[in-house]
Backbone as JSON, one array per atom type, in Angstrom:
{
  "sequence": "XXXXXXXXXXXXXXXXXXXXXXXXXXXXXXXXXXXXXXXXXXXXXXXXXXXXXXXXXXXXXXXXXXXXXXXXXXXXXXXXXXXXXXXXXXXXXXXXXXXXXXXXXXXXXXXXXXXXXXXXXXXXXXXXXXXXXXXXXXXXXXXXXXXXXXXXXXXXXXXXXXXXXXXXXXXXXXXXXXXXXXXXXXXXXXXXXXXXXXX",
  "N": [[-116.63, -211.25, 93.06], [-114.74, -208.96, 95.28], [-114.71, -206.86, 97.94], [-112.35, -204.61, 99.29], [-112.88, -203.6, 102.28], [-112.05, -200.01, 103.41], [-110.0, -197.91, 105.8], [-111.57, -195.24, 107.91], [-110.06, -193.12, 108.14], [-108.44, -192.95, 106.18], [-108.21, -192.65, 102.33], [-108.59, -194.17, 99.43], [-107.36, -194.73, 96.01], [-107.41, -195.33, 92.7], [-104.49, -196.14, 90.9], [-103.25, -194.63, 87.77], [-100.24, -195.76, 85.68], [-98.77, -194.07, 82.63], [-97.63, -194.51, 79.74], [-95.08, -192.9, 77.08], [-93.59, -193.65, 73.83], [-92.11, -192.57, 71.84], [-90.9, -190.37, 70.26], [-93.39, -187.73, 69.96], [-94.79, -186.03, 66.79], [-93.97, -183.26, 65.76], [-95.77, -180.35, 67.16], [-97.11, -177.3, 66.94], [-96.53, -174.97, 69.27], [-99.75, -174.03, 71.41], [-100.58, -170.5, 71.2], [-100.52, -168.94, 74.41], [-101.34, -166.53, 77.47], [-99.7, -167.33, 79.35], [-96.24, -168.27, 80.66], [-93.45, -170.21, 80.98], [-91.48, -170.26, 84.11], [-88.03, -171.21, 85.1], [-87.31, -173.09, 88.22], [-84.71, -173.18, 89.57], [-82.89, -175.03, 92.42], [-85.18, -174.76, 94.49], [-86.64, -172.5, 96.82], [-87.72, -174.43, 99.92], [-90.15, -173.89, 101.19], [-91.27, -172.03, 99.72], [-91.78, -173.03, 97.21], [-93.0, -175.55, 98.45], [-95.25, -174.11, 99.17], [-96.77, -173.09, 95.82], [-96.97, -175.96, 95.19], [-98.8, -176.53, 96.74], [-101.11, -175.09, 96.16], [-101.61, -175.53, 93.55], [-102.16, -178.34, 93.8], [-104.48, -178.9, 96.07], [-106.53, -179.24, 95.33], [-106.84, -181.73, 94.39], [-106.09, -183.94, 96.13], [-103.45, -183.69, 96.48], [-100.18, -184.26, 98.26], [-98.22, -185.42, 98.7], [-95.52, -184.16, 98.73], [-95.99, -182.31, 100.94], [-96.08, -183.7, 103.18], [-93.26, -184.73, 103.37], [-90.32, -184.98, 104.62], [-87.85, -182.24, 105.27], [-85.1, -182.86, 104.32], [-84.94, -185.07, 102.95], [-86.99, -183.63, 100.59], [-85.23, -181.63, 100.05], [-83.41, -183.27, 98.74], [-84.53, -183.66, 96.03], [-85.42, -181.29, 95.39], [-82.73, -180.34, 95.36], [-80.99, -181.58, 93.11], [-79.98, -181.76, 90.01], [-81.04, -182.67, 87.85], [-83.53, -182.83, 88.34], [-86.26, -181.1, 86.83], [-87.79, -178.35, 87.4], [-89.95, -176.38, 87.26], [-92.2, -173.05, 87.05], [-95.49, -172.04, 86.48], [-96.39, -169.0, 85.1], [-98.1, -165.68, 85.04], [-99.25, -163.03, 82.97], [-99.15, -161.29, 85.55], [-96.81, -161.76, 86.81], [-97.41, -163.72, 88.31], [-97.43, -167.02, 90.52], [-99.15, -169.43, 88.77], [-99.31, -172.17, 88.69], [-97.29, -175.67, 87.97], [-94.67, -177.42, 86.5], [-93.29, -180.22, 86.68], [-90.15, -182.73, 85.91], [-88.95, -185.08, 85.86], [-85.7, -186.23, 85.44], [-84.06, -188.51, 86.63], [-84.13, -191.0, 85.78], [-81.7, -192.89, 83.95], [-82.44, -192.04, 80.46], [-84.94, -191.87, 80.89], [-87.91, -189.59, 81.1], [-89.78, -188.51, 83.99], [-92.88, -187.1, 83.91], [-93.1, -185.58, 86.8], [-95.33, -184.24, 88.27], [-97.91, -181.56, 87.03], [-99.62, -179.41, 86.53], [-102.78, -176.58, 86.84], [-103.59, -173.81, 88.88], [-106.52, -173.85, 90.31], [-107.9, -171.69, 89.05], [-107.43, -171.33, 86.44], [-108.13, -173.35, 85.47], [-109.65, -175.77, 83.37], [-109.31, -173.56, 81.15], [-108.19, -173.67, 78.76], [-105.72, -173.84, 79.1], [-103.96, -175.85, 79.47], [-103.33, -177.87, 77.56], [-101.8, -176.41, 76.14], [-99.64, -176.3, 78.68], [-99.0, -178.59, 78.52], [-97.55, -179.29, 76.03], [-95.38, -177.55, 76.6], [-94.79, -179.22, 78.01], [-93.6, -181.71, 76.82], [-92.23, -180.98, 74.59], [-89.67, -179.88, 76.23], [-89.76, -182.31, 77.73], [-88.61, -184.53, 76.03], [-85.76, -184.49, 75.33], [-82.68, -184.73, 73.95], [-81.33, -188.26, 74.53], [-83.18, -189.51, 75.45], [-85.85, -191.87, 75.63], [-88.12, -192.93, 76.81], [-91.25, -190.88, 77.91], [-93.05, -190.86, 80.93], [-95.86, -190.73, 83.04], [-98.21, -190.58, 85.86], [-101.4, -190.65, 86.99], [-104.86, -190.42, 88.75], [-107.66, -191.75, 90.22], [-108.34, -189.73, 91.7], [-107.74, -187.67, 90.46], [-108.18, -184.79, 88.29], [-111.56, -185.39, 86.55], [-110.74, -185.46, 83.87], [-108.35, -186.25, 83.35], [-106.99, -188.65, 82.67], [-108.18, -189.0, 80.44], [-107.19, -186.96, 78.86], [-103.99, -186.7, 79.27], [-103.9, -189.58, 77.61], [-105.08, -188.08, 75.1], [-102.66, -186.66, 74.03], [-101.12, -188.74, 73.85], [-100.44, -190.56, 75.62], [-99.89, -193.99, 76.81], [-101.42, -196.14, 77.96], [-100.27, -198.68, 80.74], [-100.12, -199.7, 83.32], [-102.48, -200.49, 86.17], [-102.74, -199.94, 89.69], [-103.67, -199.57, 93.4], [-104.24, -197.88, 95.62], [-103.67, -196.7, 99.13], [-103.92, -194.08, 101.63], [-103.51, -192.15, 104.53], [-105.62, -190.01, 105.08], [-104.84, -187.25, 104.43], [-106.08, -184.13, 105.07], [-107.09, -185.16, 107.47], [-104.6, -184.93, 108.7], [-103.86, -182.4, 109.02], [-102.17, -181.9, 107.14], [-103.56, -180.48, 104.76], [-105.66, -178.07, 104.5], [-108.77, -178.84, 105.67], [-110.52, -178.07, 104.18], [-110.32, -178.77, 101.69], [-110.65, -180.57, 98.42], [-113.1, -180.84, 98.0], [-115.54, -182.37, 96.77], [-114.29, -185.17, 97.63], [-114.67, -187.39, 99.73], [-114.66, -187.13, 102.75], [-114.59, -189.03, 105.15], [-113.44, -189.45, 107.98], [-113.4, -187.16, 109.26], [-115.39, -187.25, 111.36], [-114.35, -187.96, 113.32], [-112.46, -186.23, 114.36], [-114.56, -184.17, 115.7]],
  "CA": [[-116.02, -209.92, 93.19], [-114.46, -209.03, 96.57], [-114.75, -205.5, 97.73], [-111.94, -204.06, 100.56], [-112.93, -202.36, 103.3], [-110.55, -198.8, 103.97], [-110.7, -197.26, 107.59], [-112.36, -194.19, 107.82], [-109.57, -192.07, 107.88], [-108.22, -193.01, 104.93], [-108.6, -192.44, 101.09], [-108.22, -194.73, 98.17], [-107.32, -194.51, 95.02], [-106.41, -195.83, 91.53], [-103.36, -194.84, 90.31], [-102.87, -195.72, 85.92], [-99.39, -195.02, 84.86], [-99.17, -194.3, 81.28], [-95.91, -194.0, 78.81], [-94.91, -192.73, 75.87], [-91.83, -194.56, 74.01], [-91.61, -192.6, 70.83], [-90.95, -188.87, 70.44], [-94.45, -187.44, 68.9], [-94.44, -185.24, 66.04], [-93.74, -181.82, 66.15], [-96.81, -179.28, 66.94], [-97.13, -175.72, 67.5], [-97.42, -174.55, 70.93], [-100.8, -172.68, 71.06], [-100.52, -168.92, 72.48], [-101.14, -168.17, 75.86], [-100.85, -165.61, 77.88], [-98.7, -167.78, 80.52], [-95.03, -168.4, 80.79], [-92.71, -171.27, 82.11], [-89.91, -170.2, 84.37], [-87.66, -172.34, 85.86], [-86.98, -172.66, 89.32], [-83.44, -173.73, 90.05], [-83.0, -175.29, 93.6], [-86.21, -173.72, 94.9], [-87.2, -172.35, 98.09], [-88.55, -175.26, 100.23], [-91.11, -173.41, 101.43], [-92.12, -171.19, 98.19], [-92.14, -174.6, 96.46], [-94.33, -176.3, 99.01], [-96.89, -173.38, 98.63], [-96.91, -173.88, 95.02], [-97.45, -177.24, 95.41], [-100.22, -176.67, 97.55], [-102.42, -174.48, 95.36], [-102.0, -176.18, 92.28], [-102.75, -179.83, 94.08], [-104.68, -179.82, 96.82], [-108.18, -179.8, 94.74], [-106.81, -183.43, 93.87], [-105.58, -183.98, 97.44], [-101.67, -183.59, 96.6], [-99.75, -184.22, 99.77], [-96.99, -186.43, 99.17], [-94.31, -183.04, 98.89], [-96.45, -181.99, 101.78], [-95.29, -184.17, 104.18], [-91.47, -185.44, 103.14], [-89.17, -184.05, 105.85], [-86.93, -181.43, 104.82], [-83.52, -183.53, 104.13], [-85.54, -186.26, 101.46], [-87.19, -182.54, 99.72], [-84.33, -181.02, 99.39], [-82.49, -183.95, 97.99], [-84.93, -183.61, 94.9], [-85.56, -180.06, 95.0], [-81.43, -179.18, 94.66], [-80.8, -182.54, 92.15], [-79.55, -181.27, 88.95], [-81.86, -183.8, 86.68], [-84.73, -182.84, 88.67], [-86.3, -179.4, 86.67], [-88.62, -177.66, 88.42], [-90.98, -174.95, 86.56], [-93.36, -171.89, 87.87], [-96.23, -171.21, 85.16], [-96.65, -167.55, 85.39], [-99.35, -165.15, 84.27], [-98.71, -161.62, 82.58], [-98.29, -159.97, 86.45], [-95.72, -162.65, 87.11], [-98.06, -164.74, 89.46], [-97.4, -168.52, 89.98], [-100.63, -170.02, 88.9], [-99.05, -173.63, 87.83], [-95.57, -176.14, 88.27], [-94.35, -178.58, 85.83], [-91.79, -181.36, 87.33], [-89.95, -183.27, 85.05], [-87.49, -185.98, 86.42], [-84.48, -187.2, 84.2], [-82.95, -189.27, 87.38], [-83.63, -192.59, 85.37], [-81.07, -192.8, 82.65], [-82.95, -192.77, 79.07], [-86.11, -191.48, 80.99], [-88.46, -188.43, 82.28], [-91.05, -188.65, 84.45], [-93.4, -185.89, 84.57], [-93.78, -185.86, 88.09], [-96.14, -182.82, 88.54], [-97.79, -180.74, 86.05], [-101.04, -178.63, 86.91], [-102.72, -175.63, 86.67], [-104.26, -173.78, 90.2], [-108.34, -173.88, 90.2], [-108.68, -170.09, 88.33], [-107.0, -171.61, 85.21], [-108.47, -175.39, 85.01], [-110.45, -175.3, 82.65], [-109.61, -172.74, 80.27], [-107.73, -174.35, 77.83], [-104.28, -174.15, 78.99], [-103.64, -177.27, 79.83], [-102.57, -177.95, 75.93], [-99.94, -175.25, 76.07], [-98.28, -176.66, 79.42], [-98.55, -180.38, 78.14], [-96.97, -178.79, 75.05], [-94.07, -177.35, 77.12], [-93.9, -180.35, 78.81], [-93.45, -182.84, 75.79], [-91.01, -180.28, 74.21], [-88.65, -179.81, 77.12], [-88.74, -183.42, 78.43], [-88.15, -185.18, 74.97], [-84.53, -183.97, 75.16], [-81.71, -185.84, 74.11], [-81.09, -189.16, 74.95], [-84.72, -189.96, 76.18], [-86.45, -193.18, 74.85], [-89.57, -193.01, 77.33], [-91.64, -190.06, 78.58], [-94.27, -191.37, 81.58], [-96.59, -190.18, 83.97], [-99.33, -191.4, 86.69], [-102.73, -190.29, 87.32], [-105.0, -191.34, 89.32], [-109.09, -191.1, 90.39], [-108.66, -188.75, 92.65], [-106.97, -186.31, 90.0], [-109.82, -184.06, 87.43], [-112.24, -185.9, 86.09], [-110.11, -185.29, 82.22], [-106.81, -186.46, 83.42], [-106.85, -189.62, 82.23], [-108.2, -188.6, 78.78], [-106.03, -185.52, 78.87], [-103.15, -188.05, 78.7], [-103.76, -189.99, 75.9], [-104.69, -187.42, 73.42], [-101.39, -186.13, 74.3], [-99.98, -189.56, 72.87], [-99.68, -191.45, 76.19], [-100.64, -195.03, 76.31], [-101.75, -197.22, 79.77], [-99.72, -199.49, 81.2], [-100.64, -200.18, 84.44], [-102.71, -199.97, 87.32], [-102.14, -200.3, 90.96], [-104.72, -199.62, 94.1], [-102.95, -197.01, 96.66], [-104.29, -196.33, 100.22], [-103.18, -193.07, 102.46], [-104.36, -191.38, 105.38], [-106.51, -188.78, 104.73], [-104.28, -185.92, 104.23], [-106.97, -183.2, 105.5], [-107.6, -185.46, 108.76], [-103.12, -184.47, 109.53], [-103.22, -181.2, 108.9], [-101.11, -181.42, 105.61], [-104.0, -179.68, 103.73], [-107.04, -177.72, 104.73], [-110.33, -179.52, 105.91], [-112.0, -177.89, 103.01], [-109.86, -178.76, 100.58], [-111.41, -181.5, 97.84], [-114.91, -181.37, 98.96], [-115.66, -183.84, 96.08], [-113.75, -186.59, 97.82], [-115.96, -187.41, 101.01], [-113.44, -187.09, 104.08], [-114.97, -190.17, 106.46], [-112.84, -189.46, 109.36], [-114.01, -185.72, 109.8], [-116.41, -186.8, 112.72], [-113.26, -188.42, 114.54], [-111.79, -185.23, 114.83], [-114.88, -183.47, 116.87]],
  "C": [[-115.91, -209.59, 94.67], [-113.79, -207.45, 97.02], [-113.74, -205.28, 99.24], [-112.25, -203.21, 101.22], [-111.65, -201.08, 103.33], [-111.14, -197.88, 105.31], [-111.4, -195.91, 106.85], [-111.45, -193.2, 107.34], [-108.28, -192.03, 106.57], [-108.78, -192.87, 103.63], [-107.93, -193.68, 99.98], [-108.31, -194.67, 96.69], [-106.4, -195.49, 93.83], [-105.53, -195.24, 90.71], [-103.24, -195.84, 88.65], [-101.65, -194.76, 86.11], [-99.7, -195.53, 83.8], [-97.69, -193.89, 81.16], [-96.29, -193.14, 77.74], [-93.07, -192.99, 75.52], [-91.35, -194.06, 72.7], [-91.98, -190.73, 70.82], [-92.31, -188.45, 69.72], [-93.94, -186.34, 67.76], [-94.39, -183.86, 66.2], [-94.99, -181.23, 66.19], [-96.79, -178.45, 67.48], [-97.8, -175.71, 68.81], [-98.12, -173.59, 70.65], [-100.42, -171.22, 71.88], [-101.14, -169.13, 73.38], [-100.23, -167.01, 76.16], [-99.98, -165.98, 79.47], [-97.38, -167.99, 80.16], [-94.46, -169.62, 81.61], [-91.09, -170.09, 83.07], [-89.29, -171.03, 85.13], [-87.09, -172.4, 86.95], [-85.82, -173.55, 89.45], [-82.97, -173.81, 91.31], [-83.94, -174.25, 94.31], [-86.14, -173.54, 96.18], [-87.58, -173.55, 98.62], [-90.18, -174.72, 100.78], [-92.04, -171.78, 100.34], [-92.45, -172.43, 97.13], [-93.49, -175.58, 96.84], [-95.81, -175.36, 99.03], [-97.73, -173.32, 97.29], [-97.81, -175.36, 94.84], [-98.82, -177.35, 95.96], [-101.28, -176.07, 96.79], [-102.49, -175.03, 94.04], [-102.89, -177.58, 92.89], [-103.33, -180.3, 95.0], [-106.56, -179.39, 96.21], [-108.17, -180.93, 94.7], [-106.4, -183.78, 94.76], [-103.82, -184.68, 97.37], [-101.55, -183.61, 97.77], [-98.28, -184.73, 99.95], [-95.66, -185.29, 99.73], [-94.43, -182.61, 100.3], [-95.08, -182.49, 102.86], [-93.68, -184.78, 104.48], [-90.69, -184.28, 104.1], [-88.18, -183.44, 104.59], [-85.98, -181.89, 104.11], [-83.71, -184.57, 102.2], [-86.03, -184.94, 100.35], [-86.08, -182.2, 99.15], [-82.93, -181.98, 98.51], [-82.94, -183.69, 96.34], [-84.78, -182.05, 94.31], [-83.84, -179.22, 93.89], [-80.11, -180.48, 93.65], [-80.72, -181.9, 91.05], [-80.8, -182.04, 87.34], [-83.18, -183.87, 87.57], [-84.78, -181.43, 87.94], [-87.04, -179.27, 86.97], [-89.14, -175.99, 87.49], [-92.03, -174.04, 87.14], [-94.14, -171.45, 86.37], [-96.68, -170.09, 86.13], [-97.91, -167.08, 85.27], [-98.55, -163.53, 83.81], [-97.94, -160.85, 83.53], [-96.99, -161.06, 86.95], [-96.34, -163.24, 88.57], [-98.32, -165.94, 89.01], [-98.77, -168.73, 89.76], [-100.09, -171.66, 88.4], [-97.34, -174.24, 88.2], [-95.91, -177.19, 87.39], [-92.74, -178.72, 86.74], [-91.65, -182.07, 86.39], [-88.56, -183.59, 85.73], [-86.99, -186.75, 85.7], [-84.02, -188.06, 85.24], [-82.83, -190.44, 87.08], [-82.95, -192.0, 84.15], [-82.26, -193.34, 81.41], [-84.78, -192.05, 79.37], [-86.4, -190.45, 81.59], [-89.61, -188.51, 82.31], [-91.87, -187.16, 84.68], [-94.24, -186.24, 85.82], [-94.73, -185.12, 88.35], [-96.54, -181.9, 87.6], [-99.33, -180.35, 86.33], [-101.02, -177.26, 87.19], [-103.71, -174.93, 88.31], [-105.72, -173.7, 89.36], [-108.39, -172.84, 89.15], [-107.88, -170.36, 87.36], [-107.32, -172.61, 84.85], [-109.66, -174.7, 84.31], [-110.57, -173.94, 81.25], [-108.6, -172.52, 79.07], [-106.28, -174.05, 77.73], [-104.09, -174.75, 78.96], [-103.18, -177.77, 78.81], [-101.8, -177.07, 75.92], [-99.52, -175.94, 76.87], [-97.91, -177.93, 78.86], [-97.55, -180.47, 77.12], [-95.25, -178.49, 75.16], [-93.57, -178.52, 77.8], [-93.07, -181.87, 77.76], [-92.22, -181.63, 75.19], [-89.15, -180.46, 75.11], [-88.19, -181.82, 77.73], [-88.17, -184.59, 76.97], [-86.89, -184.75, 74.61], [-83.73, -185.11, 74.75], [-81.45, -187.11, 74.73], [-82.32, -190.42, 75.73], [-85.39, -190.69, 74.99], [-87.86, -192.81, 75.11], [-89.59, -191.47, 78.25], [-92.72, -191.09, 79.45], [-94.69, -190.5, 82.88], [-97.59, -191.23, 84.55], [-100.53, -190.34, 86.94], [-103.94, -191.01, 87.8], [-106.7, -191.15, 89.65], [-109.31, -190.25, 91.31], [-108.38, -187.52, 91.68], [-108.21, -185.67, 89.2], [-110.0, -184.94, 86.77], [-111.21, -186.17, 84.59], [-109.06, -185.87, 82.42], [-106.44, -187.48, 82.54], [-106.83, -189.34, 80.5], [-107.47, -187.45, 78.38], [-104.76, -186.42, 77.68], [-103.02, -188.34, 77.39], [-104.26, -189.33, 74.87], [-103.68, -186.57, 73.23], [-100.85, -187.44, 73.46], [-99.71, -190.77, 74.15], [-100.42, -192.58, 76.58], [-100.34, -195.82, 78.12], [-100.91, -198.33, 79.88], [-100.02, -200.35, 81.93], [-101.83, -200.0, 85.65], [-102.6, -200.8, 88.56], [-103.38, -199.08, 92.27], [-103.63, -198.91, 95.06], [-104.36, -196.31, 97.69], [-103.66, -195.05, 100.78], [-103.92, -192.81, 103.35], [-104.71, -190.5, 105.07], [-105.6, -187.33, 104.87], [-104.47, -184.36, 105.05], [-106.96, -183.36, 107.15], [-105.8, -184.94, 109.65], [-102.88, -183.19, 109.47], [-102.28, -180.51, 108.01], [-101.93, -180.63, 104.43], [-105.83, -179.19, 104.24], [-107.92, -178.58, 105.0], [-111.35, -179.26, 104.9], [-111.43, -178.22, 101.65], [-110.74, -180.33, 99.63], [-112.36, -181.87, 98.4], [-115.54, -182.34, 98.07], [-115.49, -184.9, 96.23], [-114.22, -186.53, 98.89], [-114.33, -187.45, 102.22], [-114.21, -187.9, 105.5], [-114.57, -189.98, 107.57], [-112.92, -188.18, 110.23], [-114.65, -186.04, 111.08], [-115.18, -187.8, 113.53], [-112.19, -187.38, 115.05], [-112.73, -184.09, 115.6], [-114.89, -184.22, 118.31]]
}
């Protein structure tokens, strides 16, 4: 067994994608007291804040850093949809992404709830909205990735949703925190090694 070193100021992680290749059966979405709405060519910068409070417990970043020109190619893409979970006062607390740009397929790229809702049994309503909406017409395969950096449940989340492992694949980055793309305090669970190269 042959273990890789990763610099300091990097993070590693295992990423599983998982599928699903057959529409599941119909089930009632449970009540909540949240809402989807859908954001149609969003803000880039009401999007990227979003983004940021739902994902940087799990050290989201990638939206973070994509220059303007590559964002907004996805953001104002017609077969990219783009969702804001609400709450009663109409505050984002959540985003589902769901990308049709392969023919036949949608990826849920993004789907989480911020910290003051994990945990309290939404997470089966949005997965709910999300299997509804992306099983549309013409769609064979739904898939997603998750990875050990994401909540502890993700994985098992997943498949009692219906979705089944495929693959995995070993993914390095620079530490996110150590560029300035996301707080220093953000995921204090994931050890940040390169912290004492920045006093």
């Amino acid at each position: 067994m042959a273990l890789t070193p990763v610099p300091d100021d990097h993070v590693a992680t295992i990423v599983t994608t998982l599928e699903m290749t057959g529409r599941p059966r119909p089930a009632p979405v449970p009540p909540s007291p949240l809402q989807l709405v859908r954001w149609e060519r969003p803000d880039s910068a009401r999007y990227r804040t979003l983004f940021r409070r739902v994902g940087a417990p799990w050290l989201w970043f990638s939206r973070l850093v994509m220059d303007e020109v590559a964002l907004r190619a996805i953001l104002d893409d017609d077969s990219v949809h783009i969702y804001a979970v609400v709450d009663r006062n109409r505050v984002e607390v959540g985003m589902l992404e769901l990308d049709f740009r392969e023919p036949g397929q949608c990826e849920l790229g993004f789907v989480g709830l911020v910290p003051e809702w994990t945990g309290k049994g939404q997470g089966g309503w949005l997965m709910r909205q999300a299997l509804a909406l992306g099983w549309r017409a013409g769609i064979s395969r739904l898939w997603v990735h998750t990875c050990t950096l994401d909540h502890p449940s993700a994985l098992g989340f997943y498949r009692r949703f219906g979705f089944t492992p495929i693959s995995r694949t070993v993914e390095t980055f620079t530490d996110p925190r150590l560029i300035g793309a996301l707080p220093g305090d953000s995921a204090p669970q994931i050890p940040c090694l390169g912290a004492a190269s920045r006093r």
